[in-house]
CSV table of C-alpha atoms in Angstrom, one decimal:
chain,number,residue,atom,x,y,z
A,1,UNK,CA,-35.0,67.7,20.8
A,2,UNK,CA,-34.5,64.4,22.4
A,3,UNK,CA,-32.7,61.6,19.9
A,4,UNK,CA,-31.5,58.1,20.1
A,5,UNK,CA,-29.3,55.9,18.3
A,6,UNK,CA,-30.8,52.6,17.6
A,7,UNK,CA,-28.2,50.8,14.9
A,8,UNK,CA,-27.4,52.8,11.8
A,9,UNK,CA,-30.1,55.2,12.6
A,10,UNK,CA,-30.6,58.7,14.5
A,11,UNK,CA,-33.9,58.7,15.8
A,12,UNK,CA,-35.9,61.6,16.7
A,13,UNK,CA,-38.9,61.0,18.9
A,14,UNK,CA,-39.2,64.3,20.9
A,15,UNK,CA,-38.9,68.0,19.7
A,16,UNK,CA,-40.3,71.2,21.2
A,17,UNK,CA,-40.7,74.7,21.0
A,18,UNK,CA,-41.2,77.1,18.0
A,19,UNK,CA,-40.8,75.7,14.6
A,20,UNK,CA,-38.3,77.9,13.2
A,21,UNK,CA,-35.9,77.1,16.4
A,22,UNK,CA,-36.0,73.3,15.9
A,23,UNK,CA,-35.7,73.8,12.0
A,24,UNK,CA,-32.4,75.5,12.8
A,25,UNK,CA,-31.1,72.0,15.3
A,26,UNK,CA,-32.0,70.2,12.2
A,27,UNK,CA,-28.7,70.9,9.7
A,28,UNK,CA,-26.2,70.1,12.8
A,29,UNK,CA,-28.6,67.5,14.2
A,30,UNK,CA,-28.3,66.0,10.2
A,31,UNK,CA,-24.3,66.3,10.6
A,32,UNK,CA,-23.3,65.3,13.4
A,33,UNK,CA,-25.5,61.6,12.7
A,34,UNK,CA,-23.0,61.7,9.8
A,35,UNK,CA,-20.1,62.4,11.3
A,36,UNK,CA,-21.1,59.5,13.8
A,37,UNK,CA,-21.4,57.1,10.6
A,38,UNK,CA,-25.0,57.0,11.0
A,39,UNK,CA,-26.5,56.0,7.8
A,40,UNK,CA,-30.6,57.6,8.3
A,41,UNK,CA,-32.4,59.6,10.4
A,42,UNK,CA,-36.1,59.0,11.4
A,43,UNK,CA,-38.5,60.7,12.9
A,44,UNK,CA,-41.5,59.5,14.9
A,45,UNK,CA,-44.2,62.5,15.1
A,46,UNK,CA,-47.7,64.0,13.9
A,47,UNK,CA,-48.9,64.1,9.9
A,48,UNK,CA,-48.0,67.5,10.4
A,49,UNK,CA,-44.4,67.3,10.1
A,50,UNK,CA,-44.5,65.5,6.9
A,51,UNK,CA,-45.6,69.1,5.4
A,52,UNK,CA,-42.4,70.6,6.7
A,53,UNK,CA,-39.5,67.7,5.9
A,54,UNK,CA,-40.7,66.8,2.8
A,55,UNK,CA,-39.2,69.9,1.4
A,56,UNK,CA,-35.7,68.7,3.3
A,57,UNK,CA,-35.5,64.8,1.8
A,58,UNK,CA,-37.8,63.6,4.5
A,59,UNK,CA,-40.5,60.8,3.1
A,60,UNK,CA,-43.4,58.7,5.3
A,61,UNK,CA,-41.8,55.3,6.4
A,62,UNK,CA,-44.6,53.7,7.6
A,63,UNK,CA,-45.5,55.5,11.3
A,64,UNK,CA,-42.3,57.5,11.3
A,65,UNK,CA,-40.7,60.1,8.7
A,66,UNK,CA,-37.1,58.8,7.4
A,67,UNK,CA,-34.1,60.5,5.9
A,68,UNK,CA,-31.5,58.6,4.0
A,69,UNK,CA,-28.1,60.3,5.0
């Protein structure tokens, strides 16, 4: 998973490798943006992913997926 930091926000624009493994980054990932004072992470990506975050608090933001923290 490759992130930025671009203001208030985590930004996620490069994940790879099986599913379940980068589900499991994605708790600590969530925390540590937190812990940093970050206030959202977003997510630029495929349609695809919006199938799997949206269960998490993840919503469509225009190109990229967004999560409040």
């Amino acid at each position: 998973m490759v992130t930025e930091i671009w203001g208030d926000c985590l930004h996620v624009w490069l994940a790879g490798g099986r599913l379940r493994s980068i589900m499991e980054l994605r708790p600590g990932v969530e925390e540590t943006a937190r812990h940093w004072g970050l206030k959202r992470i977003t997510i630029g990506g495929r349609p695809g992913w919006d199938r799997v975050l949206k269960r998490v608090g993840y919503a469509r933001n225009g190109v990229e997926l967004e999560k409040r923290l």
